[in-house]
Amino acid sequence: EVQLVESGGGLVQPGGSLRLSCATSGFHFSSSLMSWVRQAPGKGFEWVADIPGSGTLTLYADSVKDRFTISRDNAKNTIYLQLNSLKTDDTARYYCAKPGSWRMSTPHQRGQGTQVTVSS
């Protein structure tokens, strides 16, 4: 059974930073494409970033490019999302996912999410 457990969310002021983590189990992690998606209050899911098993390539949504960094540690079966220069528009629940393809905004396999609130 695929399990994805996010952590690291919280309340942060605009311009601040957070690091999200996602611990995984139940599948062959090192060969799996992984992603982060988010859902802001009252809105649909938005794809944020992708990273393949090798970790040699990363893709980002334009809204987070140059501010967020996705990474992974295959020895720990964990992916991360570093959030810098946070804006109020980044307020959302962030989900780690095992998508079936690149740039997928609603992957079927995702965790329960961790809340990020950006507010002064």
GROMACS .gro file of N, CA, C and O in nm:
model
  480
    1GLU      N    1   0.084  -0.119   0.000
    1GLU     CA    2   0.000   0.000   0.000
    1GLU      C    3   0.088   0.125   0.000
    1GLU      O    4   0.177   0.140   0.082
    2VAL      N    5   0.059   0.214  -0.092
    2VAL     CA    6   0.132   0.340  -0.101
    2VAL      C    7   0.094   0.429   0.018
    2VAL      O    8  -0.024   0.452   0.044
    3GLN      N    9   0.195   0.476   0.089
    3GLN     CA   10   0.171   0.571   0.198
    3GLN      C   11   0.259   0.693   0.178
    3GLN      O   12   0.378   0.682   0.151
    4LEU      N   13   0.199   0.811   0.194
    4LEU     CA   14   0.266   0.939   0.178
    4LEU      C   15   0.226   1.026   0.296
    4LEU      O   16   0.107   1.051   0.316
    5VAL      N   17   0.323   1.070   0.374
    5VAL     CA   18   0.295   1.146   0.495
    5VAL      C   19   0.374   1.277   0.494
    5VAL      O   20   0.496   1.276   0.508
    6GLU      N   21   0.301   1.386   0.481
    6GLU     CA   22   0.364   1.518   0.476
    6GLU      C   23   0.380   1.578   0.615
    6GLU      O   24   0.302   1.547   0.706
    7SER      N   25   0.480   1.666   0.628
    7SER     CA   26   0.501   1.740   0.752
    7SER      C   27   0.575   1.869   0.720
    7SER      O   28   0.626   1.886   0.608
    8GLY      N   29   0.578   1.960   0.817
    8GLY     CA   30   0.656   2.081   0.803
    8GLY      C   31   0.579   2.208   0.775
    8GLY      O   32   0.638   2.316   0.768
    9GLY      N   33   0.449   2.197   0.758
    9GLY     CA   34   0.370   2.317   0.733
    9GLY      C   35   0.359   2.404   0.858
    9GLY      O   36   0.404   2.367   0.966
   10GLY      N   37   0.299   2.522   0.839
   10GLY     CA   38   0.281   2.612   0.952
   10GLY      C   39   0.244   2.751   0.908
   10GLY      O   40   0.213   2.775   0.792
   11LEU      N   41   0.248   2.843   1.004
   11LEU     CA   42   0.219   2.984   0.979
   11LEU      C   43   0.350   3.059   0.963
   11LEU      O   44   0.439   3.047   1.048
   12VAL      N   45   0.361   3.137   0.856
   12VAL     CA   46   0.483   3.211   0.829
   12VAL      C   47   0.447   3.347   0.772
   12VAL      O   48   0.344   3.362   0.706
   13GLN      N   49   0.532   3.445   0.798
   13GLN     CA   50   0.508   3.579   0.746
   13GLN      C   51   0.549   3.588   0.601
   13GLN      O   52   0.635   3.512   0.554
   14PRO      N   53   0.491   3.681   0.527
   14PRO     CA   54   0.535   3.702   0.388
   14PRO      C   55   0.685   3.725   0.382
   14PRO      O   56   0.741   3.797   0.465
   15GLY      N   57   0.750   3.662   0.282
   15GLY     CA   58   0.894   3.670   0.270
   15GLY      C   59   0.967   3.561   0.345
   15GLY      O   60   1.089   3.545   0.327
   16GLY      N   61   0.897   3.486   0.426
   16GLY     CA   62   0.959   3.381   0.505
   16GLY      C   63   0.978   3.252   0.429
   16GLY      O   64   0.951   3.243   0.308
   17SER      N   65   1.027   3.151   0.501
   17SER     CA   66   1.058   3.022   0.441
   17SER      C   67   1.003   2.907   0.524
   17SER      O   68   0.985   2.921   0.646
   18LEU      N   69   0.981   2.796   0.457
   18LEU     CA   70   0.943   2.671   0.521
   18LEU      C   71   1.004   2.557   0.442
   18LEU      O   72   1.031   2.571   0.322
   19ARG      N   73   1.022   2.443   0.509
   19ARG     CA   74   1.066   2.323   0.440
   19ARG      C   75   0.966   2.211   0.471
   19ARG      O   76   0.948   2.174   0.587
   20LEU      N   77   0.903   2.163   0.364
   20LEU     CA   78   0.809   2.052   0.377
   20LEU      C   79   0.880   1.920   0.350
   20LEU      O   80   0.969   1.914   0.266
   21SER      N   81   0.837   1.816   0.419
   21SER     CA   82   0.890   1.682   0.398
   21SER      C   83   0.776   1.586   0.369
   21SER      O   84   0.662   1.609   0.412
   22CYS      N   85   0.809   1.479   0.300
   22CYS     CA   86   0.710   1.374   0.272
   22CYS      C   87   0.778   1.239   0.284
   22CYS      O   88   0.863   1.204   0.201
   23ALA      N   89   0.742   1.165   0.387
   23ALA     CA   90   0.794   1.031   0.407
   23ALA      C   91   0.706   0.931   0.333
   23ALA      O   92   0.583   0.940   0.341
   24THR      N   93   0.768   0.839   0.261
   24THR     CA   94   0.691   0.747   0.178
   24THR      C   95   0.723   0.601   0.211
   24THR      O   96   0.829   0.570   0.267
   25SER      N   97   0.631   0.514   0.172
   25SER     CA   98   0.652   0.370   0.187
   25SER      C   99   0.553   0.297   0.097
   25SER      O  100   0.456   0.356   0.049
   26GLY      N  101   0.581   0.169   0.075
   26GLY     CA  102   0.487   0.085   0.003
   26GLY      C  103   0.506   0.077  -0.147
   26GLY      O  104   0.423   0.017  -0.216
   27PHE      N  105   0.614   0.137  -0.199
   27PHE     CA  106   0.642   0.128  -0.342
   27PHE      C  107   0.791   0.150  -0.365
   27PHE      O  108   0.864   0.188  -0.273
   28HIS      N  109   0.834   0.128  -0.490
   28HIS     CA  110   0.975   0.142  -0.522
   28HIS      C  111   1.005   0.289  -0.543
   28HIS      O  112   0.995   0.343  -0.655
   29PHE      N  113   1.045   0.355  -0.435
   29PHE     CA  114   1.058   0.500  -0.434
   29PHE      C  115   1.162   0.551  -0.533
   29PHE      O  116   1.135   0.646  -0.607
   30SER      N  117   1.278   0.489  -0.537
   30SER     CA  118   1.389   0.545  -0.614
   30SER      C  119   1.365   0.546  -0.764
   30SER      O  120   1.437   0.613  -0.838
   31SER      N  121   1.266   0.474  -0.811
   31SER     CA  122   1.234   0.473  -0.954
   31SER      C  123   1.107   0.550  -0.985
   31SER      O  124   1.060   0.549  -1.099
   32SER      N  125   1.051   0.617  -0.886
   32SER     CA  126   0.921   0.680  -0.901
   32SER      C  127   0.929   0.830  -0.920
   32SER      O  128   0.998   0.900  -0.844
   33LEU      N  129   0.855   0.880  -1.019
   33LEU     CA  130   0.831   1.022  -1.033
   33LEU      C  131   0.750   1.067  -0.911
   33LEU      O  132   0.651   1.003  -0.875
   34MET      N  133   0.790   1.179  -0.851
   34MET     CA  134   0.719   1.232  -0.735
   34MET      C  135   0.687   1.379  -0.759
   34MET      O  136   0.753   1.446  -0.839
   35SER      N  137   0.587   1.427  -0.689
   35SER     CA  138   0.547   1.566  -0.710
   35SER      C  139   0.489   1.628  -0.584
   35SER      O  140   0.460   1.559  -0.487
   36TRP      N  141   0.474   1.757  -0.589
   36TRP     CA  142   0.397   1.835  -0.492
   36TRP      C  143   0.286   1.906  -0.567
   36TRP      O  144   0.308   1.961  -0.676
   37VAL      N  145   0.169   1.905  -0.508
   37VAL     CA  146   0.056   1.983  -0.557
   37VAL      C  147   0.001   2.060  -0.437
   37VAL      O  148   0.034   2.029  -0.323
   38ARG      N  149  -0.084   2.158  -0.464
   38ARG     CA  150  -0.143   2.236  -0.355
   38ARG      C  151  -0.285   2.274  -0.387
   38ARG      O  152  -0.326   2.276  -0.504
   39GLN      N  153  -0.361   2.304  -0.283
   39GLN     CA  154  -0.498   2.348  -0.299
   39GLN      C  155  -0.523   2.466  -0.206
   39GLN      O  156  -0.521   2.450  -0.083
   40ALA      N  157  -0.545   2.581  -0.264
   40ALA     CA  158  -0.576   2.700  -0.186
   40ALA      C  159  -0.723   2.698  -0.144
   40ALA      O  160  -0.804   2.631  -0.209
   41PRO      N  161  -0.759   2.771  -0.041
   41PRO     CA  162  -0.898   2.772   0.005
   41PRO      C  163  -0.995   2.810  -0.106
   41PRO      O  164  -0.977   2.913  -0.172
   42GLY      N  165  -1.094   2.726  -0.130
   42GLY     CA  166  -1.196   2.756  -0.229
   42GLY      C  167  -1.153   2.738  -0.373
   42GLY      O  168  -1.228   2.774  -0.465
   43LYS      N  169  -1.035   2.682  -0.394
   43LYS     CA  170  -0.985   2.665  -0.531
   43LYS      C  171  -0.953   2.519  -0.559
   43LYS      O  172  -0.950   2.435  -0.469
   44GLY      N  173  -0.928   2.489  -0.685
   44GLY     CA  174  -0.891   2.355  -0.725
   44GLY      C  175  -0.744   2.326  -0.699
   44GLY      O  176  -0.669   2.412  -0.653
   45PHE      N  177  -0.704   2.203  -0.728
   45PHE     CA  178  -0.566   2.165  -0.710
   45PHE      C  179  -0.477   2.232  -0.815
   45PHE      O  180  -0.518   2.253  -0.930
   46GLU      N  181  -0.356   2.264  -0.774
   46GLU     CA  182  -0.257   2.325  -0.862
   46GLU      C  183  -0.129   2.243  -0.854
   46GLU      O  184  -0.077   2.219  -0.744
   47TRP      N  185  -0.079   2.201  -0.969
   47TRP     CA  186   0.050   2.134  -0.972
   47TRP      C  187   0.159   2.233  -0.934
   47TRP      O  188   0.159   2.348  -0.981
   48VAL      N  189   0.257   2.189  -0.853
   48VAL     CA  190   0.363   2.277  -0.806
   48VAL      C  191   0.499   2.237  -0.865
   48VAL      O  192   0.569   2.321  -0.920
   49ALA      N  193   0.536   2.110  -0.849
   49ALA     CA  194   0.670   2.067  -0.893
   49ALA      C  195   0.676   1.917  -0.909
   49ALA      O  196   0.602   1.843  -0.843
   50ASP      N  197   0.768   1.873  -0.996
   50ASP     CA  198   0.794   1.731  -1.021
   50ASP      C  199   0.941   1.701  -1.006
   50ASP      O  200   1.026   1.786  -1.038
   51ILE      N  201   0.972   1.578  -0.965
   51ILE     CA  202   1.110   1.531  -0.964
   51ILE      C  203   1.111   1.382  -0.995
   51ILE      O  204   1.038   1.303  -0.934
   52PRO      N  205   1.191   1.339  -1.092
   52PRO     CA  206   1.195   1.196  -1.126
   52PRO      C  207   1.278   1.119  -1.026
   52PRO      O  208   1.343   1.178  -0.939
   53GLY      N  209   1.281   0.987  -1.040
   53GLY     CA  210   1.354   0.903  -0.946
   53GLY      C  211   1.500   0.937  -0.934
   53GLY      O  212   1.558   0.934  -0.825
   54SER      N  213   1.560   0.972  -1.047
   54SER     CA  214   1.704   1.006  -1.047
   54SER      C  215   1.732   1.139  -0.979
   54SER      O  216   1.844   1.165  -0.936
   55GLY      N  217   1.634   1.225  -0.973
   55GLY     CA  218   1.653   1.357  -0.915
   55GLY      C  219   1.732   1.453  -1.001
   55GLY      O  220   1.766   1.564  -0.959
   56THR      N  221   1.761   1.412  -1.124
   56THR     CA  222   1.850   1.494  -1.210
   56THR      C  223   1.775   1.604  -1.284
   56THR      O  224   1.838   1.691  -1.345
   57LEU      N  225   1.644   1.600  -1.279
   57LEU     CA  226   1.564   1.702  -1.349
   57LEU      C  227   1.452   1.745  -1.256
   57LEU      O  228   1.396   1.662  -1.184
   58THR      N  229   1.420   1.871  -1.256
   58THR     CA  230   1.307   1.920  -1.179
   58THR      C  231   1.224   2.015  -1.265
   58THR      O  232   1.279   2.087  -1.349
   59LEU      N  233   1.094   2.014  -1.245
   59LEU     CA  234   1.004   2.103  -1.316
   59LEU      C  235   0.920   2.179  -1.215
   59LEU      O  236   0.880   2.121  -1.113
   60TYR      N  237   0.891   2.305  -1.246
   60TYR     CA  238   0.815   2.389  -1.154
   60TYR      C  239   0.706   2.464  -1.228
   60TYR      O  240   0.722   2.503  -1.344
   61ALA      N  241   0.597   2.489  -1.159
   61ALA     CA  242   0.495   2.580  -1.208
   61ALA      C  243   0.554   2.721  -1.212
   61ALA      O  244   0.637   2.757  -1.128
   62ASP      N  245   0.508   2.801  -1.307
   62ASP     CA  246   0.559   2.937  -1.319
   62ASP      C  247   0.537   3.017  -1.190
   62ASP      O  248   0.618   3.103  -1.156
   63SER      N  249   0.430   2.987  -1.119
   63SER     CA  250   0.395   3.063  -1.000
   63SER      C  251   0.495   3.043  -0.885
   63SER      O  252   0.498   3.124  -0.791
   64VAL      N  253   0.576   2.937  -0.890
   64VAL     CA  254   0.669   2.909  -0.781
   64VAL      C  255   0.814   2.901  -0.827
   64VAL      O  256   0.904   2.888  -0.743
   65LYS      N  257   0.836   2.910  -0.956
   65LYS     CA  258   0.971   2.898  -1.010
   65LYS      C  259   1.063   3.003  -0.948
   65LYS      O  260   1.023   3.118  -0.929
   66ASP      N  261   1.183   2.963  -0.916
   66ASP     CA  262   1.286   3.048  -0.855
   66ASP      C  263   1.260   3.079  -0.709
   66ASP      O  264   1.339   3.151  -0.646
   67ARG      N  265   1.151   3.028  -0.654
   67ARG     CA  266   1.124   3.046  -0.510
   67ARG      C  267   1.118   2.913  -0.435
   67ARG      O  268   1.157   2.905  -0.318
   68PHE      N  269   1.067   2.810  -0.502
   68PHE     CA  270   1.054   2.678  -0.440
   68PHE      C  271   1.157   2.583  -0.500
   68PHE      O  272   1.193   2.595  -0.617
   69THR      N  273   1.200   2.485  -0.419
   69THR     CA  274   1.294   2.383  -0.465
   69THR      C  275   1.248   2.246  -0.419
   69THR      O  276   1.230   2.223  -0.298
   70ILE      N  277   1.228   2.157  -0.516
   70ILE     CA  278   1.192   2.019  -0.484
   70ILE      C  279   1.320   1.935  -0.485
   70ILE      O  280   1.410   1.956  -0.567
   71SER      N  281   1.328   1.841  -0.391
   71SER     CA  282   1.444   1.753  -0.384
   71SER      C  283   1.401   1.620  -0.325
   71SER      O  284   1.287   1.605  -0.278
   72ARG      N  285   1.492   1.523  -0.327
   72ARG     CA  286   1.459   1.392  -0.273
   72ARG      C  287   1.583   1.325  -0.217
   72ARG      O  288   1.695   1.355  -0.260
   73ASP      N  289   1.560   1.236  -0.122
   73ASP     CA  290   1.666   1.153  -0.065
   73ASP      C  291   1.621   1.008  -0.080
   73ASP      O  292   1.536   0.961  -0.004
   74ASN      N  293   1.675   0.941  -0.179
   74ASN     CA  294   1.631   0.805  -0.208
   74ASN      C  295   1.670   0.706  -0.099
   74ASN      O  296   1.609   0.600  -0.086
   75ALA      N  297   1.772   0.740  -0.020
   75ALA     CA  298   1.811   0.653   0.091
   75ALA      C  299   1.708   0.659   0.204
   75ALA      O  300   1.696   0.564   0.283
   76LYS      N  301   1.634   0.769   0.212
   76LYS     CA  302   1.535   0.787   0.318
   76LYS      C  303   1.392   0.777   0.267
   76LYS      O  304   1.297   0.797   0.345
   77ASN      N  305   1.375   0.750   0.137
   77ASN     CA  306   1.240   0.742   0.077
   77ASN      C  307   1.158   0.868   0.108
   77ASN      O  308   1.040   0.860   0.142
   78THR      N  309   1.222   0.981   0.094
   78THR     CA  310   1.160   1.107   0.133
   78THR      C  311   1.181   1.213   0.026
   78THR      O  312   1.288   1.218  -0.035
   79ILE      N  313   1.078   1.295   0.004
   79ILE     CA  314   1.095   1.412  -0.081
   79ILE      C  315   1.073   1.537   0.003
   79ILE      O  316   1.011   1.532   0.109
   80TYR      N  317   1.123   1.647  -0.049
   80TYR     CA  318   1.117   1.774   0.022
   80TYR      C  319   1.069   1.884  -0.071
   80TYR      O  320   1.079   1.874  -0.193
   81LEU      N  321   1.019   1.991  -0.011
   81LEU     CA  322   0.989   2.112  -0.086
   81LEU      C  323   1.034   2.230   0.000
   81LEU      O  324   0.978   2.252   0.108
   82GLN      N  325   1.135   2.299  -0.047
   82GLN     CA  326   1.183   2.421   0.019
   82GLN      C  327   1.105   2.539  -0.036
   82GLN      O  328   1.107   2.562  -0.158
   83LEU      N  329   1.039   2.612   0.050
   83LEU     CA  330   0.958   2.726   0.010
   83LEU      C  331   1.026   2.853   0.060
   83LEU      O  332   1.038   2.873   0.181
   84ASN      N  333   1.070   2.936  -0.031
   84ASN     CA  334   1.133   3.064   0.004
   84ASN      C  335   1.052   3.180  -0.051
   84ASN      O  336   0.968   3.163  -0.140
   85SER      N  337   1.078   3.298   0.001
   85SER     CA  338   1.012   3.421  -0.046
   85SER      C  339   0.861   3.401  -0.054
   85SER      O  340   0.797   3.435  -0.154
   86LEU      N  341   0.804   3.349   0.051
   86LEU     CA  342   0.663   3.313   0.050
   86LEU      C  343   0.574   3.436   0.037
   86LEU      O  344   0.603   3.543   0.093
   87LYS      N  345   0.464   3.416  -0.035
   87LYS     CA  346   0.365   3.520  -0.057
   87LYS      C  347   0.231   3.474   0.001
   87LYS      O  348   0.208   3.355   0.018
   88THR      N  349   0.142   3.569   0.024
   88THR     CA  350   0.010   3.531   0.076
   88THR      C  351  -0.062   3.438  -0.021
   88THR      O  352  -0.138   3.351   0.021
   89ASP      N  353  -0.036   3.451  -0.150
   89ASP     CA  354  -0.097   3.363  -0.250
   89ASP      C  355  -0.049   3.219  -0.240
   89ASP      O  356  -0.108   3.130  -0.302
   90ASP      N  357   0.058   3.195  -0.165
   90ASP     CA  358   0.106   3.059  -0.147
   90ASP      C  359   0.030   2.985  -0.037
   90ASP      O  360   0.054   2.865  -0.016
   91THR      N  361  -0.058   3.054   0.032
   91THR     CA  362  -0.139   2.989   0.134
   91THR      C  363  -0.222   2.877   0.071
   91THR      O  364  -0.301   2.901  -0.021
   92ALA      N  365  -0.203   2.756   0.121
   92ALA     CA  366  -0.270   2.639   0.063
   92ALA      C  367  -0.237   2.516   0.146
   92ALA      O  368  -0.148   2.520   0.233
   93ARG      N  369  -0.308   2.408   0.118
   93ARG     CA  370  -0.269   2.279   0.173
   93ARG      C  371  -0.180   2.213   0.067
   93ARG      O  372  -0.218   2.206  -0.050
   94TYR      N  373  -0.063   2.170   0.110
   94TYR     CA  374   0.036   2.113   0.019
   94TYR      C  375   0.037   1.961   0.033
   94TYR      O  376   0.045   1.907   0.144
   95TYR      N  377   0.032   1.895  -0.082
   95TYR     CA  378   0.025   1.749  -0.087
   95TYR      C  379   0.144   1.693  -0.162
   95TYR      O  380   0.178   1.742  -0.271
   96CYS      N  381   0.200   1.589  -0.106
   96CYS     CA  382   0.300   1.508  -0.174
   96CYS      C  383   0.223   1.403  -0.256
   96CYS      O  384   0.119   1.354  -0.211
   97ALA      N  385   0.274   1.371  -0.376
   97ALA     CA  386   0.200   1.278  -0.460
   97ALA      C  387   0.293   1.189  -0.541
   97ALA      O  388   0.409   1.224  -0.566
   98LYS      N  389   0.237   1.077  -0.581
   98LYS     CA  390   0.303   0.984  -0.674
   98LYS      C  391   0.220   0.986  -0.802
   98LYS      O  392   0.126   0.908  -0.816
   99PRO      N  393   0.253   1.077  -0.892
   99PRO     CA  394   0.168   1.095  -1.009
   99PRO      C  395   0.193   0.993  -1.118
   99PRO      O  396   0.298   0.930  -1.122
  100GLY      N  397   0.097   0.982  -1.207
  100GLY     CA  398   0.114   0.892  -1.319
  100GLY      C  399   0.189   0.954  -1.436
  100GLY      O  400   0.235   0.884  -1.525
  101SER      N  401   0.199   1.087  -1.434
  101SER     CA  402   0.268   1.157  -1.541
  101SER      C  403   0.314   1.293  -1.491
  101SER      O  404   0.278   1.335  -1.381
  102TRP      N  405   0.388   1.360  -1.572
  102TRP     CA  406   0.440   1.492  -1.538
  102TRP      C  407   0.327   1.596  -1.535
  102TRP      O  408   0.227   1.583  -1.605
  103ARG      N  409   0.346   1.698  -1.453
  103ARG     CA  410   0.257   1.815  -1.445
  103ARG      C  411   0.113   1.778  -1.414
  103ARG      O  412   0.020   1.846  -1.460
  104MET      N  413   0.093   1.676  -1.335
  104MET     CA  414  -0.042   1.633  -1.302
  104MET      C  415  -0.093   1.708  -1.179
  104MET      O  416  -0.033   1.701  -1.072
  105SER      N  417  -0.204   1.778  -1.193
  105SER     CA  418  -0.255   1.860  -1.082
  105SER      C  419  -0.341   1.780  -0.985
  105SER      O  420  -0.357   1.820  -0.869
  106THR      N  421  -0.398   1.669  -1.030
  106THR     CA  422  -0.484   1.590  -0.942
  106THR      C  423  -0.441   1.444  -0.942
  106THR      O  424  -0.516   1.356  -0.985
  107PRO      N  425  -0.322   1.415  -0.894
  107PRO     CA  426  -0.278   1.276  -0.888
  107PRO      C  427  -0.362   1.196  -0.790
  107PRO      O  428  -0.398   1.245  -0.682
  108HIS      N  429  -0.391   1.072  -0.830
  108HIS     CA  430  -0.478   0.989  -0.746
  108HIS      C  431  -0.409   0.953  -0.616
  108HIS      O  432  -0.471   0.952  -0.508
  109GLN      N  433  -0.279   0.926  -0.623
  109GLN     CA  434  -0.205   0.884  -0.505
  109GLN      C  435  -0.137   1.005  -0.443
  109GLN      O  436  -0.036   1.053  -0.494
  110ARG      N  437  -0.194   1.053  -0.333
  110ARG     CA  438  -0.136   1.166  -0.262
  110ARG      C  439  -0.162   1.150  -0.113
  110ARG      O  440  -0.247   1.071  -0.071
  111GLY      N  441  -0.086   1.226  -0.032
  111GLY     CA  442  -0.101   1.217   0.112
  111GLY      C  443  -0.217   1.300   0.163
  111GLY      O  444  -0.301   1.347   0.085
  112GLN      N  445  -0.219   1.320   0.294
  112GLN     CA  446  -0.326   1.397   0.358
  112GLN      C  447  -0.298   1.547   0.354
  112GLN      O  448  -0.387   1.628   0.380
  113GLY      N  449  -0.174   1.582   0.325
  113GLY     CA  450  -0.140   1.722   0.311
  113GLY      C  451  -0.091   1.787   0.439
  113GLY      O  452  -0.111   1.736   0.550
  114THR      N  453  -0.026   1.903   0.422
  114THR     CA  454   0.018   1.984   0.534
  114THR      C  455  -0.016   2.130   0.501
  114THR      O  456   0.006   2.175   0.388
  115GLN      N  457  -0.070   2.201   0.599
  115GLN     CA  458  -0.120   2.336   0.574
  115GLN      C  459  -0.007   2.438   0.584
  115GLN      O  460   0.070   2.439   0.680
  116VAL      N  461   0.000   2.525   0.483
  116VAL     CA  462   0.092   2.639   0.484
  116VAL      C  463   0.008   2.766   0.479
  116VAL      O  464  -0.074   2.783   0.388
  117THR      N  465   0.026   2.850   0.578
  117THR     CA  466  -0.046   2.976   0.585
  117THR      C  467   0.055   3.090   0.588
  117THR      O  468   0.141   3.094   0.677
  118VAL      N  469   0.043   3.180   0.490
  118VAL     CA  470   0.134   3.294   0.481
  118VAL      C  471   0.053   3.419   0.515
  118VAL      O  472  -0.037   3.458   0.442
  119SER      N  473   0.087   3.479   0.627
  119SER     CA  474   0.009   3.593   0.675
  119SER      C  475   0.094   3.676   0.771
  119SER      O  476   0.177   3.623   0.845
  120SER      N  477   0.069   3.807   0.767
  120SER     CA  478   0.138   3.894   0.861
  120SER      C  479   0.054   3.915   0.987
  120SER      O  480   0.097   3.985   1.079
   0.00000   0.00000   0.00000
